[in-house]
Structures are given as C-alpha cells and as structure tokens.
PDB file of C-alpha atoms and ligand atoms in Angstrom:
ATOM      1  CA  MET A   1      92.346  97.757 118.165  1.00 55.00           C
ATOM      2  CA  GLY A   2      94.569  96.737 115.169  1.00 73.00           C
ATOM      3  CA  SER A   3      98.398  95.952 115.928  1.00 90.00           C
ATOM      4  CA  MET A   4     101.567  97.088 114.752  1.00 97.00           C
ATOM      5  CA  LYS A   5     103.098  94.827 111.896  1.00 98.00           C
ATOM      6  CA  LEU A   6     106.118  93.505 111.071  1.00 98.00           C
ATOM      7  CA  ALA A   7     108.079  94.065 107.634  1.00 98.00           C
ATOM      8  CA  VAL A   8     111.668  94.244 106.400  1.00 98.00           C
ATOM      9  CA  VAL A   9     113.207  96.308 103.672  1.00 98.00           C
ATOM     10  CA  VAL A  10     114.904  94.582 100.558  1.00 98.00           C
ATOM     11  CA  ALA A  11     116.853  96.129  98.133  1.00 97.00           C
ATOM     12  CA  PRO A  12     118.293  94.893  94.812  1.00 95.00           C
ATOM     13  CA  PRO A  13     121.609  92.604  94.955  1.00 95.00           C
ATOM     14  CA  THR A  14     123.319  95.529  93.543  1.00 96.00           C
ATOM     15  CA  ALA A  15     122.316  98.361  96.029  1.00 96.00           C
ATOM     16  CA  ALA A  16     125.266 100.221  97.354  1.00 96.00           C
ATOM     17  CA  PHE A  17     123.468 100.576 100.821  1.00 96.00           C
ATOM     18  CA  GLU A  18     124.026  98.116 103.993  1.00 96.00           C
ATOM     19  CA  ALA A  19     121.276  98.125 106.054  1.00 97.00           C
ATOM     20  CA  VAL A  20     119.227  96.472 103.828  1.00 96.00           C
ATOM     21  CA  VAL A  21     118.259  92.765 102.828  1.00 95.00           C
ATOM     22  CA  ARG A  22     120.073  92.195  99.446  1.00 97.00           C
ATOM     23  CA  GLU A  23     118.775  89.146  97.673  1.00 94.00           C
ATOM     24  CA  PRO A  24     116.803  88.385  94.457  1.00 95.00           C
ATOM     25  CA  LEU A  25     113.048  89.396  95.306  1.00 96.00           C
ATOM     26  CA  LEU A  26     111.413  85.949  95.192  1.00 97.00           C
ATOM     27  CA  GLU A  27     114.033  84.560  97.208  1.00 97.00           C
ATOM     28  CA  ALA A  28     113.867  87.360  99.867  1.00 97.00           C
ATOM     29  CA  LEU A  29     109.708  87.538  99.744  1.00 98.00           C
ATOM     30  CA  SER A  30     109.671  83.572 100.447  1.00 98.00           C
ATOM     31  CA  LEU A  31     111.720  83.680 103.491  1.00 98.00           C
ATOM     32  CA  LEU A  32     109.685  86.692 104.672  1.00 98.00           C
ATOM     33  CA  ARG A  33     106.588  84.728 104.538  1.00 98.00           C
ATOM     34  CA  ASP A  34     108.187  81.644 106.132  1.00 98.00           C
ATOM     35  CA  TYR A  35     109.172  83.428 109.253  1.00 98.00           C
ATOM     36  CA  GLY A  36     105.805  85.176 109.478  1.00 97.00           C
ATOM     37  CA  PHE A  37     106.313  88.438 108.510  1.00 98.00           C
ATOM     38  CA  ASN A  38     103.481  90.832 107.587  1.00 98.00           C
ATOM     39  CA  GLY A  39     105.118  92.891 104.788  1.00 98.00           C
ATOM     40  CA  VAL A  40     108.223  93.922 102.642  1.00 98.00           C
ATOM     41  CA  GLU A  41     109.491  97.699 102.084  1.00 98.00           C
ATOM     42  CA  LEU A  42     110.845  97.726  98.703  1.00 98.00           C
ATOM     43  CA  SER A  43     114.201  99.919  97.991  1.00 98.00           C
ATOM     44  CA  LEU A  44     114.318 100.595  94.214  1.00 98.00           C
ATOM     45  CA  LEU A  45     115.888 102.477  91.994  1.00 98.00           C
ATOM     46  CA  ASP A  46     113.376 103.254  89.492  1.00 98.00           C
ATOM     47  CA  PRO A  47     109.670 102.187  90.427  1.00 98.00           C
ATOM     48  CA  ARG A  48     108.417 102.198  86.696  1.00 98.00           C
ATOM     49  CA  SER A  49     110.751  98.632  86.553  1.00 95.00           C
ATOM     50  CA  LEU A  50     107.809  97.000  88.406  1.00 95.00           C
ATOM     51  CA  LYS A  51     104.488  96.529  86.961  1.00 96.00           C
ATOM     52  CA  LYS A  52     101.815  97.095  89.196  1.00 97.00           C
ATOM     53  CA  THR A  53      99.850  94.026  88.417  1.00 97.00           C
ATOM     54  CA  GLU A  54     102.988  91.952  88.692  1.00 97.00           C
ATOM     55  CA  LEU A  55     103.391  93.374  92.029  1.00 98.00           C
ATOM     56  CA  ALA A  56     100.111  92.711  93.139  1.00 98.00           C
ATOM     57  CA  GLU A  57     100.438  88.971  92.495  1.00 98.00           C
ATOM     58  CA  MET A  58     103.844  88.700  93.635  1.00 98.00           C
ATOM     59  CA  LEU A  59     102.848  90.314  96.923  1.00 98.00           C
ATOM     60  CA  GLU A  60      99.498  88.027  97.018  1.00 98.00           C
ATOM     61  CA  SER A  61     101.252  84.741  96.301  1.00 98.00           C
ATOM     62  CA  TYR A  62     103.505  85.111  99.408  1.00 98.00           C
ATOM     63  CA  SER A  63     100.713  87.021 101.485  1.00 98.00           C
ATOM     64  CA  LEU A  64     102.707  89.862 102.280  1.00 98.00           C
ATOM     65  CA  GLU A  65     101.648  93.702 102.064  1.00 98.00           C
ATOM     66  CA  LEU A  66     103.587  96.439 100.796  1.00 98.00           C
ATOM     67  CA  ALA A  67     104.847  98.332 103.879  1.00 98.00           C
ATOM     68  CA  ALA A  68     106.361 101.320 102.145  1.00 98.00           C
ATOM     69  CA  LEU A  69     108.621 102.327  99.060  1.00 98.00           C
ATOM     70  CA  SER A  70     111.886 103.560  99.812  1.00 98.00           C
ATOM     71  CA  THR A  71     113.862 105.916  97.558  1.00 98.00           C
ATOM     72  CA  GLY A  72     117.393 106.504  99.000  1.00 98.00           C
ATOM     73  CA  LEU A  73     119.242 104.407  96.495  1.00 98.00           C
ATOM     74  CA  ASN A  74     118.190 107.519  94.033  1.00 98.00           C
ATOM     75  CA  TYR A  75     120.256 109.702  95.968  1.00 98.00           C
ATOM     76  CA  ILE A  76     123.222 106.935  96.384  1.00 98.00           C
ATOM     77  CA  HIS A  77     123.661 105.626  93.219  1.00 98.00           C
ATOM     78  CA  TYR A  78     122.134 108.727  91.087  1.00 98.00           C
ATOM     79  CA  GLY A  79     122.732 111.914  92.972  1.00 98.00           C
ATOM     80  CA  LEU A  80     118.983 112.457  92.988  1.00 98.00           C
ATOM     81  CA  SER A  81     118.351 115.114  95.767  1.00 98.00           C
ATOM     82  CA  LEU A  82     115.541 117.756  96.653  1.00 98.00           C
ATOM     83  CA  SER A  83     118.379 120.167  98.006  1.00 98.00           C
ATOM     84  CA  SER A  84     120.500 119.658  94.732  1.00 97.00           C
ATOM     85  CA  PRO A  85     121.893 123.167  93.617  1.00 96.00           C
ATOM     86  CA  ASP A  86     121.309 122.308  90.279  1.00 96.00           C
ATOM     87  CA  PRO A  87     117.664 122.896  89.172  1.00 97.00           C
ATOM     88  CA  VAL A  88     117.903 119.948  86.326  1.00 98.00           C
ATOM     89  CA  VAL A  89     118.489 117.688  89.394  1.00 98.00           C
ATOM     90  CA  ARG A  90     115.892 118.780  91.503  1.00 98.00           C
ATOM     91  CA  ARG A  91     113.254 118.663  88.808  1.00 98.00           C
ATOM     92  CA  LYS A  92     114.628 115.137  87.922  1.00 98.00           C
ATOM     93  CA  THR A  93     114.290 114.205  91.832  1.00 99.00           C
ATOM     94  CA  VAL A  94     110.522 115.207  91.990  1.00 99.00           C
ATOM     95  CA  THR A  95     109.550 113.398  88.976  1.00 98.00           C
ATOM     96  CA  ARG A  96     111.003 110.544  90.303  1.00 99.00           C
ATOM     97  CA  LEU A  97     109.229 110.921  93.346  1.00 99.00           C
ATOM     98  CA  LEU A  98     105.987 111.183  91.620  1.00 98.00           C
ATOM     99  CA  GLU A  99     106.661 107.959  89.995  1.00 98.00           C
ATOM    100  CA  PHE A 100     107.351 106.251  93.066  1.00 98.00           C
ATOM    101  CA  ALA A 101     103.873 108.134  94.511  1.00 98.00           C
ATOM    102  CA  ASP A 102     102.074 106.327  91.317  1.00 98.00           C
ATOM    103  CA  LEU A 103     103.104 102.999  92.417  1.00 98.00           C
ATOM    104  CA  ALA A 104     102.622 103.604  96.211  1.00 98.00           C
ATOM    105  CA  SER A 105      99.212 104.987  95.822  1.00 96.00           C
ATOM    106  CA  ASP A 106      97.863 101.722  94.196  1.00 97.00           C
ATOM    107  CA  PHE A 107      98.868  99.713  97.159  1.00 98.00           C
ATOM    108  CA  ASP A 108      98.138 101.870 100.112  1.00 96.00           C
ATOM    109  CA  SER A 109     101.959 102.511 101.347  1.00 97.00           C
ATOM    110  CA  GLY A 110     104.058 105.519 101.387  1.00 98.00           C
ATOM    111  CA  VAL A 111     106.922 107.183  99.896  1.00 99.00           C
ATOM    112  CA  ILE A 112     109.910 107.568 101.808  1.00 99.00           C
ATOM    113  CA  ILE A 113     112.145 111.101 102.069  1.00 99.00           C
ATOM    114  CA  GLY A 114     115.327 109.927 103.705  1.00 98.00           C
ATOM    115  CA  LEU A 115     118.535 110.640 102.092  1.00 98.00           C
ATOM    116  CA  ILE A 116     116.835 111.619  98.805  1.00 98.00           C
ATOM    117  CA  ARG A 117     116.477 114.864 100.449  1.00 98.00           C
ATOM    118  CA  GLY A 118     120.580 115.374 100.006  1.00 98.00           C
ATOM    119  CA  ARG A 119     122.780 117.458 102.116  1.00 98.00           C
ATOM    120  CA  SER A 120     123.806 121.114 101.744  1.00 96.00           C
ATOM    121  CA  GLU A 121     125.983 121.244  99.199  1.00 93.00           C
ATOM    122  CA  ARG A 122     129.216 123.751  98.225  1.00 86.00           C
ATOM    123  CA  GLY A 123     127.654 126.987  97.359  1.00 88.00           C
ATOM    124  CA  VAL A 124     124.475 126.555  99.305  1.00 91.00           C
ATOM    125  CA  SER A 125     123.505 127.422 102.865  1.00 96.00           C
ATOM    126  CA  ARG A 126     122.021 125.062 105.130  1.00 97.00           C
ATOM    127  CA  ASP A 127     118.769 127.606 105.207  1.00 97.00           C
ATOM    128  CA  SER A 128     118.954 127.729 101.568  1.00 97.00           C
ATOM    129  CA  ALA A 129     118.941 124.077 101.257  1.00 98.00           C
ATOM    130  CA  ILE A 130     116.342 123.616 103.527  1.00 98.00           C
ATOM    131  CA  ARG A 131     114.269 126.107 101.530  1.00 98.00           C
ATOM    132  CA  LEU A 132     114.836 123.794  98.481  1.00 98.00           C
ATOM    133  CA  VAL A 133     113.749 120.670 100.534  1.00 98.00           C
ATOM    134  CA  VAL A 134     110.330 122.681 101.693  1.00 98.00           C
ATOM    135  CA  GLU A 135     109.643 123.502  98.149  1.00 98.00           C
ATOM    136  CA  GLY A 136     110.386 120.268  96.612  1.00 98.00           C
ATOM    137  CA  LEU A 137     108.203 118.340  99.504  1.00 99.00           C
ATOM    138  CA  SER A 138     105.323 120.914  98.771  1.00 98.00           C
ATOM    139  CA  GLU A 139     105.200 120.068  95.341  1.00 98.00           C
ATOM    140  CA  VAL A 140     105.183 116.403  95.593  1.00 99.00           C
ATOM    141  CA  CYS A 141     102.539 116.394  97.981  1.00 98.00           C
ATOM    142  CA  ARG A 142     100.614 118.646  95.797  1.00 98.00           C
ATOM    143  CA  SER A 143     100.956 116.741  92.908  1.00 98.00           C
ATOM    144  CA  ALA A 144     100.103 113.459  94.365  1.00 98.00           C
ATOM    145  CA  ARG A 145      97.492 114.224  96.627  1.00 97.00           C
ATOM    146  CA  ASP A 146      96.381 110.226  96.851  1.00 96.00           C
ATOM    147  CA  ALA A 147     100.171 109.268  98.110  1.00 98.00           C
ATOM    148  CA  ARG A 148     101.375 109.421 101.418  1.00 98.00           C
ATOM    149  CA  PHE A 149     105.035 110.928 101.584  1.00 99.00           C
ATOM    150  CA  LEU A 150     107.357 109.884 104.890  1.00 99.00           C
ATOM    151  CA  LEU A 151     109.854 112.430 106.151  1.00 99.00           C
ATOM    152  CA  GLU A 152     112.554 110.793 108.211  1.00 99.00           C
ATOM    153  CA  PRO A 153     114.871 112.474 110.409  1.00 99.00           C
ATOM    154  CA  LEU A 154     118.483 111.045 109.839  1.00 99.00           C
ATOM    155  CA  ASN A 155     121.516 111.051 111.737  1.00 98.00           C
ATOM    156  CA  ARG A 156     123.911 113.797 111.365  1.00 98.00           C
ATOM    157  CA  TYR A 157     126.739 111.555 109.963  1.00 98.00           C
ATOM    158  CA  GLU A 158     124.570 111.087 106.959  1.00 98.00           C
ATOM    159  CA  THR A 159     122.989 114.624 106.454  1.00 98.00           C
ATOM    160  CA  ASP A 160     123.082 118.322 107.995  1.00 98.00           C
ATOM    161  CA  LEU A 161     119.384 118.703 106.805  1.00 98.00           C
ATOM    162  CA  ILE A 162     116.654 117.325 109.552  1.00 98.00           C
ATOM    163  CA  ASN A 163     118.213 115.209 111.806  1.00 98.00           C
ATOM    164  CA  THR A 164     116.007 115.416 114.587  1.00 99.00           C
ATOM    165  CA  VAL A 165     112.322 114.807 115.158  1.00 99.00           C
ATOM    166  CA  ASP A 166     111.363 118.637 116.027  1.00 98.00           C
ATOM    167  CA  GLU A 167     113.239 119.584 112.772  1.00 98.00           C
ATOM    168  CA  ALA A 168     111.262 117.323 110.859  1.00 99.00           C
ATOM    169  CA  LEU A 169     107.822 118.267 112.637  1.00 98.00           C
ATOM    170  CA  ASN A 170     108.756 121.900 111.685  1.00 98.00           C
ATOM    171  CA  ILE A 171     109.258 120.980 108.115  1.00 98.00           C
ATOM    172  CA  LEU A 172     105.693 119.265 108.262  1.00 98.00           C
ATOM    173  CA  GLU A 173     104.366 122.578 109.877  1.00 98.00           C
ATOM    174  CA  GLU A 174     105.535 124.856 107.099  1.00 98.00           C
ATOM    175  CA  VAL A 175     104.800 121.861 104.235  1.00 98.00           C
ATOM    176  CA  GLY A 176     101.096 122.039 105.780  1.00 98.00           C
ATOM    177  CA  ALA A 177     100.081 119.074 103.543  1.00 98.00           C
ATOM    178  CA  ASP A 178      98.129 116.363 105.278  1.00 98.00           C
ATOM    179  CA  ASN A 179      99.693 113.877 103.065  1.00 98.00           C
ATOM    180  CA  LEU A 180     103.093 114.148 104.683  1.00 98.00           C
ATOM    181  CA  TYR A 181     103.840 112.413 107.963  1.00 98.00           C
ATOM    182  CA  LEU A 182     106.770 111.294 109.613  1.00 99.00           C
ATOM    183  CA  LEU A 183     109.110 107.987 109.424  1.00 99.00           C
ATOM    184  CA  LEU A 184     110.742 107.358 112.633  1.00 99.00           C
ATOM    185  CA  ASP A 185     113.956 105.029 112.435  1.00 99.00           C
ATOM    186  CA  THR A 186     115.226 103.971 115.893  1.00 99.00           C
ATOM    187  CA  PHE A 187     118.765 103.778 114.840  1.00 98.00           C
ATOM    188  CA  HIS A 188     118.763 107.540 113.751  1.00 98.00           C
ATOM    189  CA  MET A 189     116.722 108.374 116.975  1.00 99.00           C
ATOM    190  CA  ASN A 190     118.830 106.596 119.257  1.00 98.00           C
ATOM    191  CA  ILE A 191     121.918 109.084 118.033  1.00 98.00           C
ATOM    192  CA  GLU A 192     119.828 112.349 117.837  1.00 99.00           C
ATOM    193  CA  GLU A 193     116.917 112.180 120.617  1.00 99.00           C
ATOM    194  CA  ALA A 194     117.438 112.957 123.987  1.00 98.00           C
ATOM    195  CA  ILE A 195     114.767 110.292 125.087  1.00 98.00           C
ATOM    196  CA  MET A 196     113.205 108.390 122.299  1.00 98.00           C
ATOM    197  CA  GLU A 197     110.033 107.821 124.050  1.00 98.00           C
ATOM    198  CA  ASP A 198     109.142 111.332 124.067  1.00 98.00           C
ATOM    199  CA  SER A 199     109.946 112.314 120.913  1.00 99.00           C
ATOM    200  CA  ILE A 200     107.855 109.265 119.732  1.00 99.00           C
ATOM    201  CA  ARG A 201     104.738 111.010 121.967  1.00 98.00           C
ATOM    202  CA  LYS A 202     105.605 114.396 120.677  1.00 98.00           C
ATOM    203  CA  ALA A 203     105.147 113.211 116.915  1.00 98.00           C
ATOM    204  CA  GLY A 204     101.991 111.140 118.041  1.00 98.00           C
ATOM    205  CA  ARG A 205      99.430 110.971 115.360  1.00 98.00           C
ATOM    206  CA  ARG A 206     101.930 112.456 112.358  1.00 98.00           C
ATOM    207  CA  ILE A 207     103.738 109.056 112.631  1.00 98.00           C
ATOM    208  CA  GLY A 208     103.396 107.101 109.398  1.00 98.00           C
ATOM    209  CA  HIS A 209     106.003 104.780 109.495  1.00 98.00           C
ATOM    210  CA  VAL A 210     108.867 103.266 111.436  1.00 99.00           C
ATOM    211  CA  HIS A 211     112.217 101.623 110.804  1.00 99.00           C
ATOM    212  CA  VAL A 212     113.348  99.424 113.460  1.00 99.00           C
ATOM    213  CA  ALA A 213     116.942  98.641 113.868  1.00 99.00           C
ATOM    214  CA  ASP A 214     119.025  98.031 116.892  1.00 99.00           C
ATOM    215  CA  SER A 215     121.535 100.733 118.530  1.00 98.00           C
ATOM    216  CA  ASN A 216     124.501  99.126 116.309  1.00 98.00           C
ATOM    217  CA  ARG A 217     122.066  98.962 113.169  1.00 98.00           C
ATOM    218  CA  LEU A 218     121.973  95.281 113.408  1.00 98.00           C
ATOM    219  CA  ALA A 219     118.967  93.569 113.637  1.00 98.00           C
ATOM    220  CA  PRO A 220     116.580  94.414 117.103  1.00 99.00           C
ATOM    221  CA  GLY A 221     117.706  92.306 119.626  1.00 98.00           C
ATOM    222  CA  MET A 222     121.572  92.619 118.739  1.00 98.00           C
ATOM    223  CA  GLY A 223     122.156  95.870 120.127  1.00 98.00           C
ATOM    224  CA  HIS A 224     120.792  97.511 123.506  1.00 98.00           C
ATOM    225  CA  ILE A 225     117.740  99.700 122.497  1.00 98.00           C
ATOM    226  CA  ASP A 226     114.732  98.829 124.844  1.00 98.00           C
ATOM    227  CA  PHE A 227     112.241  97.868 122.037  1.00 98.00           C
ATOM    228  CA  LYS A 228     109.543  97.222 124.893  1.00 98.00           C
ATOM    229  CA  SER A 229     109.736 100.776 125.916  1.00 98.00           C
ATOM    230  CA  ILE A 230     109.861 101.937 122.339  1.00 98.00           C
ATOM    231  CA  ILE A 231     106.842  99.826 121.020  1.00 98.00           C
ATOM    232  CA  GLY A 232     104.917 100.816 124.390  1.00 98.00           C
ATOM    233  CA  ALA A 233     105.009 104.551 123.287  1.00 98.00           C
ATOM    234  CA  LEU A 234     104.173 103.838 119.784  1.00 98.00           C
ATOM    235  CA  ARG A 235     101.266 101.810 121.367  1.00 97.00           C
ATOM    236  CA  GLU A 236     100.392 105.098 123.572  1.00 98.00           C
ATOM    237  CA  VAL A 237     100.465 107.293 120.745  1.00 98.00           C
ATOM    238  CA  GLY A 238      97.883 104.900 118.818  1.00 98.00           C
ATOM    239  CA  TYR A 239     100.620 104.055 115.888  1.00 98.00           C
ATOM    240  CA  GLU A 240      99.303 100.768 113.965  1.00 97.00           C
ATOM    241  CA  GLY A 241     101.214 100.872 110.910  1.00 98.00           C
ATOM    242  CA  PHE A 242     104.502  98.690 110.122  1.00 98.00           C
ATOM    243  CA  LEU A 243     107.666  98.172 111.972  1.00 98.00           C
ATOM    244  CA  SER A 244     110.112  97.927 108.857  1.00 98.00           C
ATOM    245  CA  ALA A 245     113.468  96.456 109.948  1.00 98.00           C
ATOM    246  CA  GLU A 246     116.070  98.063 108.149  1.00 98.00           C
ATOM    247  CA  VAL A 247     119.227  96.417 109.131  1.00 98.00           C
ATOM    248  CA  ILE A 248     122.745  95.038 108.221  1.00 98.00           C
ATOM    249  CA  VAL A 249     122.334  91.315 107.298  1.00 98.00           C
ATOM    250  CA  LYS A 250     125.094  90.002 109.844  1.00 98.00           C
ATOM    251  CA  PRO A 251     125.615  87.218 110.733  1.00 98.00           C
ATOM    252  CA  SER A 252     123.105  85.640 108.179  1.00 97.00           C
ATOM    253  CA  LEU A 253     119.622  86.398 106.899  1.00 97.00           C
ATOM    254  CA  GLU A 254     117.784  83.861 108.760  1.00 97.00           C
ATOM    255  CA  ALA A 255     119.605  84.936 112.223  1.00 98.00           C
ATOM    256  CA  VAL A 256     118.399  88.289 111.348  1.00 98.00           C
ATOM    257  CA  LEU A 257     114.913  87.542 110.593  1.00 98.00           C
ATOM    258  CA  ASP A 258     114.768  84.951 113.877  1.00 98.00           C
ATOM    259  CA  SER A 259     115.882  87.990 116.105  1.00 98.00           C
ATOM    260  CA  VAL A 260     113.212  90.695 114.673  1.00 98.00           C
ATOM    261  CA  LYS A 261     110.835  88.254 115.382  1.00 98.00           C
ATOM    262  CA  ARG A 262     111.711  87.063 118.714  1.00 98.00           C
ATOM    263  CA  THR A 263     112.699  90.400 119.811  1.00 98.00           C
ATOM    264  CA  LEU A 264     109.501  92.327 118.337  1.00 98.00           C
ATOM    265  CA  LYS A 265     106.845  89.857 117.820  1.00 97.00           C
ATOM    266  CA  PRO A 266     106.022  89.059 121.700  1.00 96.00           C
ATOM    267  CA  LEU A 267     105.919  93.198 121.975  1.00 97.00           C
ATOM    268  CA  LEU A 268     103.071  93.304 119.434  1.00 94.00           C
ATOM    269  CA  ALA A 269     100.469  90.576 121.055  1.00 80.00           C
ATOM    270  CA  SER A 270      97.756  92.734 121.998  1.00 58.00           C
ATOM    271  CA  SER A 271      97.292  90.715 125.166  1.00 48.00           C
ATOM    272  CA  LEU A 272     100.366  92.820 126.265  1.00 45.00           C
ATOM    273  CA  LYS A 273      98.063  95.983 126.414  1.00 43.00           C
TER     274      LYS A 273
HETATM  275  C1  LIG B   1     119.432 106.049 105.845  1.00 84.00           C
HETATM  276  O1  LIG B   1     120.165 105.986 106.887  1.00 84.00           O
HETATM  277  C2  LIG B   1     117.816 105.495 106.244  1.00 84.00           C
HETATM  278  O2  LIG B   1     117.702 105.436 107.000  1.00 84.00           O
HETATM  279  C3  LIG B   1     116.852 105.288 104.895  1.00 84.00           C
HETATM  280  O3  LIG B   1     115.617 104.799 105.475  1.00 84.00           O
HETATM  281  C4  LIG B   1     116.662 106.615 104.102  1.00 84.00           C
HETATM  282  O4  LIG B   1     116.742 106.533 103.124  1.00 84.00           O
HETATM  283 MN1  LIG B   2     115.527 104.676 107.893  1.00 84.00          MN
END
C-alpha cells in the first residue's frame, strides 16, 4: 500500500496571495528537493506560459512530481469566476480552466476549483450563483474527460459559495461527473467543520487532494491542529495522494519547510499504521 506524499504550493513572486511560496521557480524547486519533498503544487496565472516538455524536464531534474495546479490567482488578479453575473467572464473562466486541464492531464495531476468559483455578487442571489458554479463545473468536467478537477470548500470569510464538506459533496452529486473530486484544506476545515476527522471520513473516497496548513495558516507544527489525528483519518479512508502545504511563509522559507517535514513526515511512515 502506498503512502501520502508531501508537496508545497509555489506561486509567481508577484502573486497577490500570501499563503504560498513566492520565490523564483527554480530556487523553490531546488529547496524542495533538498528538504526531501515529493512534489510541487504550482499556482499559475496562464498555464500556457509553461511548456509541457520544459515542465517535465524541470520536474525530472529536481525529482519532483506535479502535485496539482492551483487556479485561484486568476480570480484574485483578473476577476475570473465561474459565478460571475457577466457571461463573458464566465466563458473566459471556463476557457482558462480547460487550459489548466490540458496541462494537468499530461502530468496526472488535478485542477483546483477554489477561489475561481467566485462569490455571489450584487444582483445575483446565492442560489443562482451556485447554479452558475454547477453549470461551469459540469461543462469543464465534460469537456476535459481525462482531467481531474478538485472542488475545495473555502471558509466563509473568503466566499459565501461552498464553505463546508457537506455543501461540496452536494455539488459533486449535482454535477455527477466522475472526474470531480474534493480538495480538503485543513485551514478552511478548522474554521468550518465541527469535527474535521468526521468530515474526512464522510468525504472518504471522494478526496482527490489535500492542502495542509495549521490553524493560523502557518506551517503545520506552528499552530494547534492535531495532524496525527487528521492523517489517521485520511489513512482510514485510504487516501494516498498529496498533502500540499499552502501556508504563510513565516518566519522564513527554511523554517516552513523544516516544520512541515518535522511535523508530517513521521506521521506518514507506514510503520505507524
Ligand atoms: C484559498 O484560501 C485557498 O485555499 C486556495 O487553495 C483556493 O484557490
Ligand atoms: Mn487551499
């Protein structure tokens, strides 16, 4: 039986999102390799800016896998949103997600639907906004059959659309596509779920990716989430994918990588089973 793997989210240095590593890509990859991480999750604006062959060579030379592709910068920087009241924006968002899917499917990794679902805007009720998200998700899942999409419940301070695992499971059911999975983020779960381990058990085999951050969104080990218990629950449901650290880089990148590794690595060893 395989074991879970560790990754870190890396974004461009200009990214307007704080819970990521913002270093030149090659420097970040070289540090991840040195600390023994298994993969990197890339947060990108335009996925077409990365040539597949170059990405493959880069990953190979640093012995890293592509853990997932994160899309949220497209919402933060460009306002792309599946639930925008403007059909032109919705069209651009679907197109952008399909460009992500094209890159992701070559690396057997998933495309994250986090902030890019948007939030309900003036003139659109929450229910209609949810309908638009379901429509957009159905379209991308149908159009990119060989790609995997990862729907992430986000805490109430970031969006009013899909905050909990229960809500996300309902959306999965409505969309009814077998290439749509859940992405669980311990930072959001710590705010929204009653008992995180129960929600993990409920999500079960639908979990396609996991973001790890501590209660304060610092690196695991720097807050008060019980990662032993979280990883125990993930193990129970047979999760074998990535734990991708999406964290605020404080006090330093080295301290973050060290804390992620020291906190999580011992919990992943199969001897603990
Ligand atoms: C945003 O808070 C987040 O967790 C990202 O993964 C969503 O795109
Ligand atoms: Mn996340």
